């Protein structure tokens, strides 16, 4: 007999499906919420660990009177004074923090000198307010910065050659200012904290350790910053102790050995609380700056400072440029050197002086390659500019002209005693110049076409803006390109009844504020950015370069930066990146190529 139970009805399939859907939705929501909460917890844990690291550094500094050694210091990681030994803390993802400090030759090296004796640093935190960091807030005189790579395990923050540490808005795309960690562009998610020099001095009790004017007279500044030719420079040198003057400034100052364009304040023999060296240096070089300070009791002390001013010359077109010419057609091109922001005078030379019908004429700051080539092939010219203003500082560069075979021209008349032909029997030729060879993305370039053996008709390829075609031009013709967004090779063909000729120009377009230079030499090599620290890069790995920077490459691979094999500046990187992916190669012969 079948037994029946009251209220024993089962779920239908539809009801079960609805229940399962609801359960699935709740699980998905729960998993998503769990992921968000986990990330938040990891971030909070990382922030707490950074706070602990900061407090550990402050405690160490109060005891040692200087900061722990940087991870890049030659004595690390074995020395007990290394950051890794002092701060044995990682972020919530198990990754070591990056520890950034002002380092020699920055002013000052806080890992070697007493913190309480220092007044300035050249380390700056730049808080970027937009994607391209065009709008930002600077926090200066930073003592140290602690950085975590965040959830993506990729530290994307580091100081650049000028001592600026950029902190981007979270989620800013395609950022990697520290390819030494993981060479990977991705959304920014670093977590960072920093302490200014004044904050550090207060926390370790500097204000109570020494009263101004007590102890022996001394110059407490240890380093002055490096500079760049043609750019504003400023350095401050301070003193302490002795018997300061009661009015008119604490001490008398005397300085010598300054680079041309720099001047002291106060002038020699006059009083001030500190000495300022400022101005615009006109010449590169290494200078030995001697400074002496005297107190009210006529006690004097002296100190020498090493001052390096780096060169800042511009070659137009840039070193390594190649022109094209046609056998039998007139050719003309100029090479000019300038000292950025200055009006220095130059003596120039060219080697060889002639090649295949072309002559190379040097005239002060301009070298002209011109003539009518008579042999097809390549002419390589080495040029030298000597800056007469700067004790014969020398700039060397190399250029090439590739000469192709001439275009067959029309013949003369024939027959009965009165030869044909008259007028200009040479085919037309041309050259192109631009108001700017390097422009920002979205801008246009003004182009001038110079015509020889005209009149002639002309046609541009590609046709862009008003640079399309012209008719019956004898001397020159101007046009504007469209607003360009990528590197553009502009070719012009000129024709008339006698024949034709071609010329071209490359307009380089700055699309990015940073480019990646890949080591394509086949081996690990050393490099440094400007006058920064020496680092090394493995084969097929990259170095980032930003506007205004130059990367120097060396054949050494032990962070000694010996035997320079080439360099790449920002303009060079822009002009090489023809496919617009902001990646180029540095090759074993010192050349660059698109990647």
PDB file of C-alpha atoms in Angstrom, residues 194-491:
ATOM      1  CA  UNK A 194      57.574  60.535   1.255  1.00  0.00           C
ATOM      2  CA  UNK A 195      59.200  62.687   3.930  1.00  0.00           C
ATOM      3  CA  UNK A 196      60.636  66.161   3.326  1.00  0.00           C
ATOM      4  CA  UNK A 197      64.023  67.183   4.690  1.00  0.00           C
ATOM      5  CA  UNK A 198      62.480  69.659   7.124  1.00  0.00           C
ATOM      6  CA  UNK A 199      60.025  67.040   8.414  1.00  0.00           C
ATOM      7  CA  UNK A 200      62.875  64.603   8.930  1.00  0.00           C
ATOM      8  CA  UNK A 201      65.028  67.165  10.745  1.00  0.00           C
ATOM      9  CA  UNK A 202      62.188  67.966  13.128  1.00  0.00           C
ATOM     10  CA  UNK A 203      61.388  64.289  13.770  1.00  0.00           C
ATOM     11  CA  UNK A 204      65.001  63.412  14.645  1.00  0.00           C
ATOM     12  CA  UNK A 205      65.415  66.502  16.842  1.00  0.00           C
ATOM     13  CA  UNK A 206      67.848  68.584  14.773  1.00  0.00           C
ATOM     14  CA  UNK A 207      66.399  71.880  16.032  1.00  0.00           C
ATOM     15  CA  UNK A 208      67.527  70.986  19.547  1.00  0.00           C
ATOM     16  CA  UNK A 209      70.955  69.589  18.712  1.00  0.00           C
ATOM     17  CA  UNK A 210      72.720  72.783  17.751  1.00  0.00           C
ATOM     18  CA  UNK A 211      72.200  76.503  18.245  1.00  0.00           C
ATOM     19  CA  UNK A 212      73.234  78.676  15.314  1.00  0.00           C
ATOM     20  CA  UNK A 213      76.544  80.393  15.871  1.00  0.00           C
ATOM     21  CA  UNK A 214      77.963  77.820  18.269  1.00  0.00           C
ATOM     22  CA  UNK A 215      81.009  75.703  17.551  1.00  0.00           C
ATOM     23  CA  UNK A 216      83.807  76.289  15.040  1.00  0.00           C
ATOM     24  CA  UNK A 217      83.161  78.122  11.783  1.00  0.00           C
ATOM     25  CA  UNK A 218      82.460  75.733   8.920  1.00  0.00           C
ATOM     26  CA  UNK A 219      80.853  75.503   5.494  1.00  0.00           C
ATOM     27  CA  UNK A 220      78.140  72.887   5.921  1.00  0.00           C
ATOM     28  CA  UNK A 221      77.157  72.444   2.252  1.00  0.00           C
ATOM     29  CA  UNK A 222      78.916  69.431   0.736  1.00  0.00           C
ATOM     30  CA  UNK A 223      77.765  69.446  -2.892  1.00  0.00           C
ATOM     31  CA  UNK A 224      76.381  71.877  -5.420  1.00  0.00           C
ATOM     32  CA  UNK A 225      74.084  70.662  -8.219  1.00  0.00           C
ATOM     33  CA  UNK A 226      75.136  70.090 -11.808  1.00  0.00           C
ATOM     34  CA  UNK A 227      73.881  72.414 -14.549  1.00  0.00           C
ATOM     35  CA  UNK A 228      73.207  72.558 -18.262  1.00  0.00           C
ATOM     36  CA  UNK A 229      74.546  75.027 -20.797  1.00  0.00           C
ATOM     37  CA  UNK A 230      72.054  77.749 -21.657  1.00  0.00           C
ATOM     38  CA  UNK A 231      69.658  76.875 -18.819  1.00  0.00           C
ATOM     39  CA  UNK A 232      68.979  78.677 -15.549  1.00  0.00           C
ATOM     40  CA  UNK A 233      71.162  77.537 -12.634  1.00  0.00           C
ATOM     41  CA  UNK A 234      70.903  78.098  -8.891  1.00  0.00           C
ATOM     42  CA  UNK A 235      72.922  76.775  -5.934  1.00  0.00           C
ATOM     43  CA  UNK A 236      72.995  77.799  -2.274  1.00  0.00           C
ATOM     44  CA  UNK A 237      76.023  77.368   0.009  1.00  0.00           C
ATOM     45  CA  UNK A 238      75.557  77.778   3.759  1.00  0.00           C
ATOM     46  CA  UNK A 239      77.833  78.115   6.746  1.00  0.00           C
ATOM     47  CA  UNK A 240      77.481  77.787  10.519  1.00  0.00           C
ATOM     48  CA  UNK A 241      79.384  78.356  13.742  1.00  0.00           C
ATOM     49  CA  UNK A 242      82.110  80.864  14.515  1.00  0.00           C
ATOM     50  CA  UNK A 243      81.180  84.404  15.523  1.00  0.00           C
ATOM     51  CA  UNK A 244      78.601  85.744  13.044  1.00  0.00           C
ATOM     52  CA  UNK A 245      78.264  89.452  12.331  1.00  0.00           C
ATOM     53  CA  UNK A 246      75.453  91.144  14.236  1.00  0.00           C
ATOM     54  CA  UNK A 247      74.049  92.921  11.172  1.00  0.00           C
ATOM     55  CA  UNK A 248      74.328  93.011   7.383  1.00  0.00           C
ATOM     56  CA  UNK A 249      74.488  89.223   7.047  1.00  0.00           C
ATOM     57  CA  UNK A 250      76.178  86.620   9.218  1.00  0.00           C
ATOM     58  CA  UNK A 251      79.358  86.070   7.154  1.00  0.00           C
ATOM     59  CA  UNK A 252      81.584  87.496   4.434  1.00  0.00           C
ATOM     60  CA  UNK A 253      81.881  85.366   1.296  1.00  0.00           C
ATOM     61  CA  UNK A 254      84.465  84.976  -1.479  1.00  0.00           C
ATOM     62  CA  UNK A 255      84.127  82.615  -4.450  1.00  0.00           C
ATOM     63  CA  UNK A 256      86.126  81.859  -7.597  1.00  0.00           C
ATOM     64  CA  UNK A 257      86.264  79.415 -10.504  1.00  0.00           C
ATOM     65  CA  UNK A 258      82.646  79.880 -11.613  1.00  0.00           C
ATOM     66  CA  UNK A 259      81.515  78.954 -15.098  1.00  0.00           C
ATOM     67  CA  UNK A 260      81.019  81.857 -17.517  1.00  0.00           C
ATOM     68  CA  UNK A 261      77.510  83.230 -17.061  1.00  0.00           C
ATOM     69  CA  UNK A 262      77.310  82.433 -13.332  1.00  0.00           C
ATOM     70  CA  UNK A 263      77.759  85.041 -10.605  1.00  0.00           C
ATOM     71  CA  UNK A 264      77.823  84.997  -6.801  1.00  0.00           C
ATOM     72  CA  UNK A 265      75.485  86.833  -4.432  1.00  0.00           C
ATOM     73  CA  UNK A 266      76.845  88.525  -2.413  1.00  0.00           C
ATOM     74  CA  UNK A 267      79.780  89.657  -4.514  1.00  0.00           C
ATOM     75  CA  UNK A 268      83.225  88.881  -3.156  1.00  0.00           C
ATOM     76  CA  UNK A 269      84.027  90.341   0.241  1.00  0.00           C
ATOM     77  CA  UNK A 270      80.447  91.232   1.120  1.00  0.00           C
ATOM     78  CA  UNK A 271      78.159  89.863   3.815  1.00  0.00           C
ATOM     79  CA  UNK A 272      75.140  87.562   3.665  1.00  0.00           C
ATOM     80  CA  UNK A 273      73.637  84.701   5.639  1.00  0.00           C
ATOM     81  CA  UNK A 274      74.474  82.381   2.730  1.00  0.00           C
ATOM     82  CA  UNK A 275      76.064  82.399  -0.717  1.00  0.00           C
ATOM     83  CA  UNK A 276      73.941  82.016  -3.847  1.00  0.00           C
ATOM     84  CA  UNK A 277      75.451  81.064  -7.215  1.00  0.00           C
ATOM     85  CA  UNK A 278      73.080  81.705 -10.080  1.00  0.00           C
ATOM     86  CA  UNK A 279      72.790  82.660 -13.733  1.00  0.00           C
ATOM     87  CA  UNK A 280      72.850  80.943 -17.125  1.00  0.00           C
ATOM     88  CA  UNK A 281      76.115  79.084 -17.854  1.00  0.00           C
ATOM     89  CA  UNK A 282      77.246  79.595 -21.443  1.00  0.00           C
ATOM     90  CA  UNK A 283      79.932  76.898 -21.620  1.00  0.00           C
ATOM     91  CA  UNK A 284      80.025  73.203 -20.698  1.00  0.00           C
ATOM     92  CA  UNK A 285      82.862  71.751 -18.657  1.00  0.00           C
ATOM     93  CA  UNK A 286      84.070  70.710 -15.213  1.00  0.00           C
ATOM     94  CA  UNK A 287      84.788  73.603 -12.873  1.00  0.00           C
ATOM     95  CA  UNK A 288      86.533  73.783  -9.488  1.00  0.00           C
ATOM     96  CA  UNK A 289      84.623  76.350  -7.452  1.00  0.00           C
ATOM     97  CA  UNK A 290      86.524  77.656  -4.431  1.00  0.00           C
ATOM     98  CA  UNK A 291      84.484  79.234  -1.616  1.00  0.00           C
ATOM     99  CA  UNK A 292      85.713  80.865   1.572  1.00  0.00           C
ATOM    100  CA  UNK A 293      83.699  82.318   4.452  1.00  0.00           C
ATOM    101  CA  UNK A 294      84.836  84.754   7.159  1.00  0.00           C
ATOM    102  CA  UNK A 295      83.187  85.630  10.489  1.00  0.00           C
ATOM    103  CA  UNK A 296      83.306  88.792  12.621  1.00  0.00           C
ATOM    104  CA  UNK A 297      86.547  87.656  14.304  1.00  0.00           C
ATOM    105  CA  UNK A 298      88.250  87.415  10.880  1.00  0.00           C
ATOM    106  CA  UNK A 299      88.349  83.635  11.121  1.00  0.00           C
ATOM    107  CA  UNK A 300      88.128  82.039   7.656  1.00  0.00           C
ATOM    108  CA  UNK A 301      87.513  78.553   6.325  1.00  0.00           C
ATOM    109  CA  UNK A 302      87.435  77.344   2.707  1.00  0.00           C
ATOM    110  CA  UNK A 303      85.957  74.497   0.691  1.00  0.00           C
ATOM    111  CA  UNK A 304      86.160  73.459  -2.969  1.00  0.00           C
ATOM    112  CA  UNK A 305      83.150  72.275  -4.941  1.00  0.00           C
ATOM    113  CA  UNK A 306      83.068  70.303  -8.197  1.00  0.00           C
ATOM    114  CA  UNK A 307      80.669  71.942 -10.662  1.00  0.00           C
ATOM    115  CA  UNK A 308      79.742  70.134 -13.884  1.00  0.00           C
ATOM    116  CA  UNK A 309      77.950  72.003 -16.674  1.00  0.00           C
ATOM    117  CA  UNK A 310      76.688  69.649 -19.366  1.00  0.00           C
ATOM    118  CA  UNK A 311      76.635  70.632 -23.075  1.00  0.00           C
ATOM    119  CA  UNK A 312      73.361  71.686 -24.678  1.00  0.00           C
ATOM    120  CA  UNK A 313      74.026  72.102 -28.402  1.00  0.00           C
ATOM    121  CA  UNK A 314      71.464  71.616 -31.172  1.00  0.00           C
ATOM    122  CA  UNK A 315      72.394  70.377 -34.652  1.00  0.00           C
ATOM    123  CA  UNK A 316      69.965  70.969 -37.502  1.00  0.00           C
ATOM    124  CA  UNK A 317      69.457  68.525 -39.059  1.00  0.00           C
ATOM    125  CA  UNK A 318      70.440  66.118 -36.312  1.00  0.00           C
ATOM    126  CA  UNK A 319      73.591  64.021 -36.348  1.00  0.00           C
ATOM    127  CA  UNK A 320      73.376  61.068 -38.756  1.00  0.00           C
ATOM    128  CA  UNK A 321      70.946  62.678 -41.225  1.00  0.00           C
ATOM    129  CA  UNK A 322      70.986  61.440 -44.856  1.00  0.00           C
ATOM    130  CA  UNK A 323      69.930  63.420 -47.945  1.00  0.00           C
ATOM    131  CA  UNK A 324      69.199  62.141 -51.435  1.00  0.00           C
ATOM    132  CA  UNK A 325      70.535  63.719 -54.650  1.00  0.00           C
ATOM    133  CA  UNK A 326      70.481  62.931 -58.369  1.00  0.00           C
ATOM    134  CA  UNK A 327      73.546  62.716 -60.568  1.00  0.00           C
ATOM    135  CA  UNK A 328      73.742  65.774 -62.824  1.00  0.00           C
ATOM    136  CA  UNK A 329      71.237  67.802 -60.749  1.00  0.00           C
ATOM    137  CA  UNK A 330      72.061  70.703 -58.481  1.00  0.00           C
ATOM    138  CA  UNK A 331      72.076  69.908 -54.748  1.00  0.00           C
ATOM    139  CA  UNK A 332      72.204  72.224 -51.721  1.00  0.00           C
ATOM    140  CA  UNK A 333      71.858  71.530 -47.994  1.00  0.00           C
ATOM    141  CA  UNK A 334      72.884  73.339 -44.795  1.00  0.00           C
ATOM    142  CA  UNK A 335      74.014  72.058 -41.392  1.00  0.00           C
ATOM    143  CA  UNK A 336      73.772  74.506 -38.491  1.00  0.00           C
ATOM    144  CA  UNK A 337      74.819  74.344 -34.842  1.00  0.00           C
ATOM    145  CA  UNK A 338      73.359  76.375 -32.001  1.00  0.00           C
ATOM    146  CA  UNK A 339      74.062  76.617 -28.302  1.00  0.00           C
ATOM    147  CA  UNK A 340      70.607  76.502 -26.747  1.00  0.00           C
ATOM    148  CA  UNK A 341      69.469  79.949 -25.618  1.00  0.00           C
ATOM    149  CA  UNK A 342      72.876  81.501 -26.376  1.00  0.00           C
ATOM    150  CA  UNK A 343      74.649  83.354 -29.207  1.00  0.00           C
ATOM    151  CA  UNK A 344      78.036  81.624 -29.098  1.00  0.00           C
ATOM    152  CA  UNK A 345      80.413  81.909 -32.084  1.00  0.00           C
ATOM    153  CA  UNK A 346      81.836  78.843 -33.846  1.00  0.00           C
ATOM    154  CA  UNK A 347      84.657  77.751 -36.121  1.00  0.00           C
ATOM    155  CA  UNK A 348      83.760  74.825 -38.379  1.00  0.00           C
ATOM    156  CA  UNK A 349      85.385  72.343 -40.736  1.00  0.00           C
ATOM    157  CA  UNK A 350      84.339  69.529 -43.051  1.00  0.00           C
ATOM    158  CA  UNK A 351      86.077  66.290 -44.063  1.00  0.00           C
ATOM    159  CA  UNK A 352      86.301  65.577 -46.939  1.00  0.00           C
ATOM    160  CA  UNK A 353      85.998  68.993 -48.577  1.00  0.00           C
ATOM    161  CA  UNK A 354      84.577  67.455 -51.765  1.00  0.00           C
ATOM    162  CA  UNK A 355      83.042  64.204 -52.977  1.00  0.00           C
ATOM    163  CA  UNK A 356      81.627  63.155 -56.365  1.00  0.00           C
ATOM    164  CA  UNK A 357      81.112  66.738 -57.504  1.00  0.00           C
ATOM    165  CA  UNK A 358      79.779  67.981 -54.159  1.00  0.00           C
ATOM    166  CA  UNK A 359      81.720  70.494 -52.084  1.00  0.00           C
ATOM    167  CA  UNK A 360      81.529  70.926 -48.323  1.00  0.00           C
ATOM    168  CA  UNK A 361      82.029  74.579 -47.335  1.00  0.00           C
ATOM    169  CA  UNK A 362      82.418  75.517 -43.665  1.00  0.00           C
ATOM    170  CA  UNK A 363      81.378  79.012 -42.595  1.00  0.00           C
ATOM    171  CA  UNK A 364      81.297  79.558 -38.821  1.00  0.00           C
ATOM    172  CA  UNK A 365      78.072  78.015 -37.430  1.00  0.00           C
ATOM    173  CA  UNK A 366      76.835  76.833 -40.867  1.00  0.00           C
ATOM    174  CA  UNK A 367      78.279  74.154 -43.139  1.00  0.00           C
ATOM    175  CA  UNK A 368      76.942  73.954 -46.693  1.00  0.00           C
ATOM    176  CA  UNK A 369      77.071  70.855 -48.885  1.00  0.00           C
ATOM    177  CA  UNK A 370      76.352  71.852 -52.496  1.00  0.00           C
ATOM    178  CA  UNK A 371      77.167  71.278 -56.127  1.00  0.00           C
ATOM    179  CA  UNK A 372      76.190  69.042 -59.026  1.00  0.00           C
ATOM    180  CA  UNK A 373      77.006  65.380 -58.321  1.00  0.00           C
ATOM    181  CA  UNK A 374      78.839  63.676 -61.203  1.00  0.00           C
ATOM    182  CA  UNK A 375      79.086  60.116 -59.822  1.00  0.00           C
ATOM    183  CA  UNK A 376      76.347  57.959 -58.317  1.00  0.00           C
ATOM    184  CA  UNK A 377      77.056  56.576 -54.852  1.00  0.00           C
ATOM    185  CA  UNK A 378      77.217  57.737 -51.240  1.00  0.00           C
ATOM    186  CA  UNK A 379      79.207  60.695 -49.921  1.00  0.00           C
ATOM    187  CA  UNK A 380      79.912  60.665 -46.180  1.00  0.00           C
ATOM    188  CA  UNK A 381      80.914  63.966 -44.579  1.00  0.00           C
ATOM    189  CA  UNK A 382      82.333  64.379 -41.094  1.00  0.00           C
ATOM    190  CA  UNK A 383      81.772  67.871 -39.728  1.00  0.00           C
ATOM    191  CA  UNK A 384      83.309  69.627 -36.729  1.00  0.00           C
ATOM    192  CA  UNK A 385      82.071  72.729 -34.933  1.00  0.00           C
ATOM    193  CA  UNK A 386      84.370  74.393 -32.404  1.00  0.00           C
ATOM    194  CA  UNK A 387      82.700  76.732 -29.912  1.00  0.00           C
ATOM    195  CA  UNK A 388      85.075  79.721 -29.799  1.00  0.00           C
ATOM    196  CA  UNK A 389      83.174  81.158 -26.843  1.00  0.00           C
ATOM    197  CA  UNK A 390      83.862  78.096 -24.735  1.00  0.00           C
ATOM    198  CA  UNK A 391      87.615  77.469 -24.909  1.00  0.00           C
ATOM    199  CA  UNK A 392      87.356  75.458 -28.132  1.00  0.00           C
ATOM    200  CA  UNK A 393      84.663  72.988 -27.034  1.00  0.00           C
ATOM    201  CA  UNK A 394      84.207  70.586 -29.982  1.00  0.00           C
ATOM    202  CA  UNK A 395      81.056  69.045 -31.486  1.00  0.00           C
ATOM    203  CA  UNK A 396      81.464  66.275 -34.065  1.00  0.00           C
ATOM    204  CA  UNK A 397      78.767  64.870 -36.347  1.00  0.00           C
ATOM    205  CA  UNK A 398      78.372  62.788 -39.509  1.00  0.00           C
ATOM    206  CA  UNK A 399      76.093  63.248 -42.535  1.00  0.00           C
ATOM    207  CA  UNK A 400      75.551  61.439 -45.826  1.00  0.00           C
ATOM    208  CA  UNK A 401      74.324  62.242 -49.330  1.00  0.00           C
ATOM    209  CA  UNK A 402      73.045  59.298 -51.388  1.00  0.00           C
ATOM    210  CA  UNK A 403      73.413  60.079 -55.125  1.00  0.00           C
ATOM    211  CA  UNK A 404      71.271  58.162 -57.617  1.00  0.00           C
ATOM    212  CA  UNK A 405      71.760  57.898 -61.395  1.00  0.00           C
ATOM    213  CA  UNK A 406      70.530  60.870 -63.434  1.00  0.00           C
ATOM    214  CA  UNK A 407      67.236  60.878 -65.327  1.00  0.00           C
ATOM    215  CA  UNK A 408      67.710  60.766 -69.108  1.00  0.00           C
ATOM    216  CA  UNK A 409      67.219  64.267 -70.541  1.00  0.00           C
ATOM    217  CA  UNK A 410      65.887  65.525 -73.893  1.00  0.00           C
ATOM    218  CA  UNK A 411      68.316  65.735 -76.818  1.00  0.00           C
ATOM    219  CA  UNK A 412      69.258  68.713 -78.931  1.00  0.00           C
ATOM    220  CA  UNK A 413      67.968  69.339 -82.413  1.00  0.00           C
ATOM    221  CA  UNK A 414      69.581  67.929 -85.545  1.00  0.00           C
ATOM    222  CA  UNK A 415      69.856  68.566 -89.245  1.00  0.00           C
ATOM    223  CA  UNK A 416      70.778  71.212 -91.600  1.00  0.00           C
ATOM    224  CA  UNK A 417      73.323  73.438 -90.066  1.00  0.00           C
ATOM    225  CA  UNK A 418      71.405  75.057 -87.267  1.00  0.00           C
ATOM    226  CA  UNK A 419      71.580  72.908 -84.121  1.00  0.00           C
ATOM    227  CA  UNK A 420      68.512  72.541 -81.997  1.00  0.00           C
ATOM    228  CA  UNK A 421      67.956  73.090 -78.410  1.00  0.00           C
ATOM    229  CA  UNK A 422      68.579  76.490 -76.680  1.00  0.00           C
ATOM    230  CA  UNK A 423      67.792  77.567 -73.117  1.00  0.00           C
ATOM    231  CA  UNK A 424      68.489  75.542 -69.925  1.00  0.00           C
ATOM    232  CA  UNK A 425      69.527  72.017 -70.913  1.00  0.00           C
ATOM    233  CA  UNK A 426      69.760  70.733 -67.304  1.00  0.00           C
ATOM    234  CA  UNK A 427      66.782  68.966 -65.716  1.00  0.00           C
ATOM    235  CA  UNK A 428      65.189  70.680 -62.705  1.00  0.00           C
ATOM    236  CA  UNK A 429      66.198  69.820 -59.133  1.00  0.00           C
ATOM    237  CA  UNK A 430      64.837  70.737 -55.738  1.00  0.00           C
ATOM    238  CA  UNK A 431      65.429  70.796 -51.993  1.00  0.00           C
ATOM    239  CA  UNK A 432      62.928  70.996 -49.123  1.00  0.00           C
ATOM    240  CA  UNK A 433      63.269  72.823 -45.805  1.00  0.00           C
ATOM    241  CA  UNK A 434      60.838  73.048 -42.885  1.00  0.00           C
ATOM    242  CA  UNK A 435      60.201  75.709 -40.278  1.00  0.00           C
ATOM    243  CA  UNK A 436      60.436  72.877 -37.742  1.00  0.00           C
ATOM    244  CA  UNK A 437      61.589  69.332 -38.421  1.00  0.00           C
ATOM    245  CA  UNK A 438      60.102  68.122 -35.126  1.00  0.00           C
ATOM    246  CA  UNK A 439      56.562  69.122 -34.163  1.00  0.00           C
ATOM    247  CA  UNK A 440      53.996  68.084 -31.567  1.00  0.00           C
ATOM    248  CA  UNK A 441      51.229  65.738 -32.659  1.00  0.00           C
ATOM    249  CA  UNK A 442      48.321  67.658 -34.155  1.00  0.00           C
ATOM    250  CA  UNK A 443      50.447  70.552 -35.420  1.00  0.00           C
ATOM    251  CA  UNK A 444      51.460  71.438 -38.995  1.00  0.00           C
ATOM    252  CA  UNK A 445      54.842  72.232 -40.564  1.00  0.00           C
ATOM    253  CA  UNK A 446      55.608  75.047 -42.990  1.00  0.00           C
ATOM    254  CA  UNK A 447      57.516  73.690 -46.013  1.00  0.00           C
ATOM    255  CA  UNK A 448      59.678  75.631 -48.486  1.00  0.00           C
ATOM    256  CA  UNK A 449      60.516  74.033 -51.854  1.00  0.00           C
ATOM    257  CA  UNK A 450      63.630  75.510 -53.517  1.00  0.00           C
ATOM    258  CA  UNK A 451      63.790  74.962 -57.298  1.00  0.00           C
ATOM    259  CA  UNK A 452      66.905  74.979 -59.486  1.00  0.00           C
ATOM    260  CA  UNK A 453      66.931  74.851 -63.315  1.00  0.00           C
ATOM    261  CA  UNK A 454      63.282  75.962 -63.387  1.00  0.00           C
ATOM    262  CA  UNK A 455      60.660  76.831 -64.127  1.00  0.00           C
ATOM    263  CA  UNK A 456      59.142  73.484 -63.220  1.00  0.00           C
ATOM    264  CA  UNK A 457      55.951  71.832 -62.096  1.00  0.00           C
ATOM    265  CA  UNK A 458      55.906  70.023 -58.789  1.00  0.00           C
ATOM    266  CA  UNK A 459      53.904  67.262 -57.145  1.00  0.00           C
ATOM    267  CA  UNK A 460      54.076  66.134 -53.501  1.00  0.00           C
ATOM    268  CA  UNK A 461      53.724  62.575 -52.263  1.00  0.00           C
ATOM    269  CA  UNK A 462      51.914  62.180 -49.992  1.00  0.00           C
ATOM    270  CA  UNK A 463      49.749  65.219 -50.611  1.00  0.00           C
ATOM    271  CA  UNK A 464      48.965  66.898 -47.308  1.00  0.00           C
ATOM    272  CA  UNK A 465      47.393  70.229 -46.415  1.00  0.00           C
ATOM    273  CA  UNK A 466      48.328  72.801 -49.055  1.00  0.00           C
ATOM    274  CA  UNK A 467      51.397  70.748 -50.022  1.00  0.00           C
ATOM    275  CA  UNK A 468      49.814  69.194 -53.109  1.00  0.00           C
ATOM    276  CA  UNK A 469      51.215  70.520 -56.407  1.00  0.00           C
ATOM    277  CA  UNK A 470      52.381  73.677 -58.193  1.00  0.00           C
ATOM    278  CA  UNK A 471      53.005  74.834 -61.746  1.00  0.00           C
ATOM    279  CA  UNK A 472      55.686  76.892 -63.464  1.00  0.00           C
ATOM    280  CA  UNK A 473      57.736  77.809 -60.363  1.00  0.00           C
ATOM    281  CA  UNK A 474      61.236  79.149 -60.963  1.00  0.00           C
ATOM    282  CA  UNK A 475      62.734  79.695 -57.486  1.00  0.00           C
ATOM    283  CA  UNK A 476      60.767  78.767 -54.372  1.00  0.00           C
ATOM    284  CA  UNK A 477      57.278  77.805 -53.238  1.00  0.00           C
ATOM    285  CA  UNK A 478      55.708  77.544 -49.753  1.00  0.00           C
ATOM    286  CA  UNK A 479      52.980  75.370 -48.309  1.00  0.00           C
ATOM    287  CA  UNK A 480      51.684  74.011 -44.999  1.00  0.00           C
ATOM    288  CA  UNK A 481      51.150  70.356 -44.223  1.00  0.00           C
ATOM    289  CA  UNK A 482      47.939  69.172 -42.639  1.00  0.00           C
ATOM    290  CA  UNK A 483      47.967  68.652 -38.876  1.00  0.00           C
ATOM    291  CA  UNK A 484      50.243  65.613 -38.590  1.00  0.00           C
ATOM    292  CA  UNK A 485      49.894  62.765 -36.101  1.00  0.00           C
ATOM    293  CA  UNK A 486      52.792  60.546 -37.205  1.00  0.00           C
ATOM    294  CA  UNK A 487      56.267  60.827 -38.730  1.00  0.00           C
ATOM    295  CA  UNK A 488      55.904  61.837 -42.362  1.00  0.00           C
ATOM    296  CA  UNK A 489      58.377  61.509 -45.245  1.00  0.00           C
ATOM    297  CA  UNK A 490      57.391  64.197 -47.726  1.00  0.00           C
ATOM    298  CA  UNK A 491      58.619  63.657 -51.298  1.00  0.00           C
TER     299      UNK A 491
END
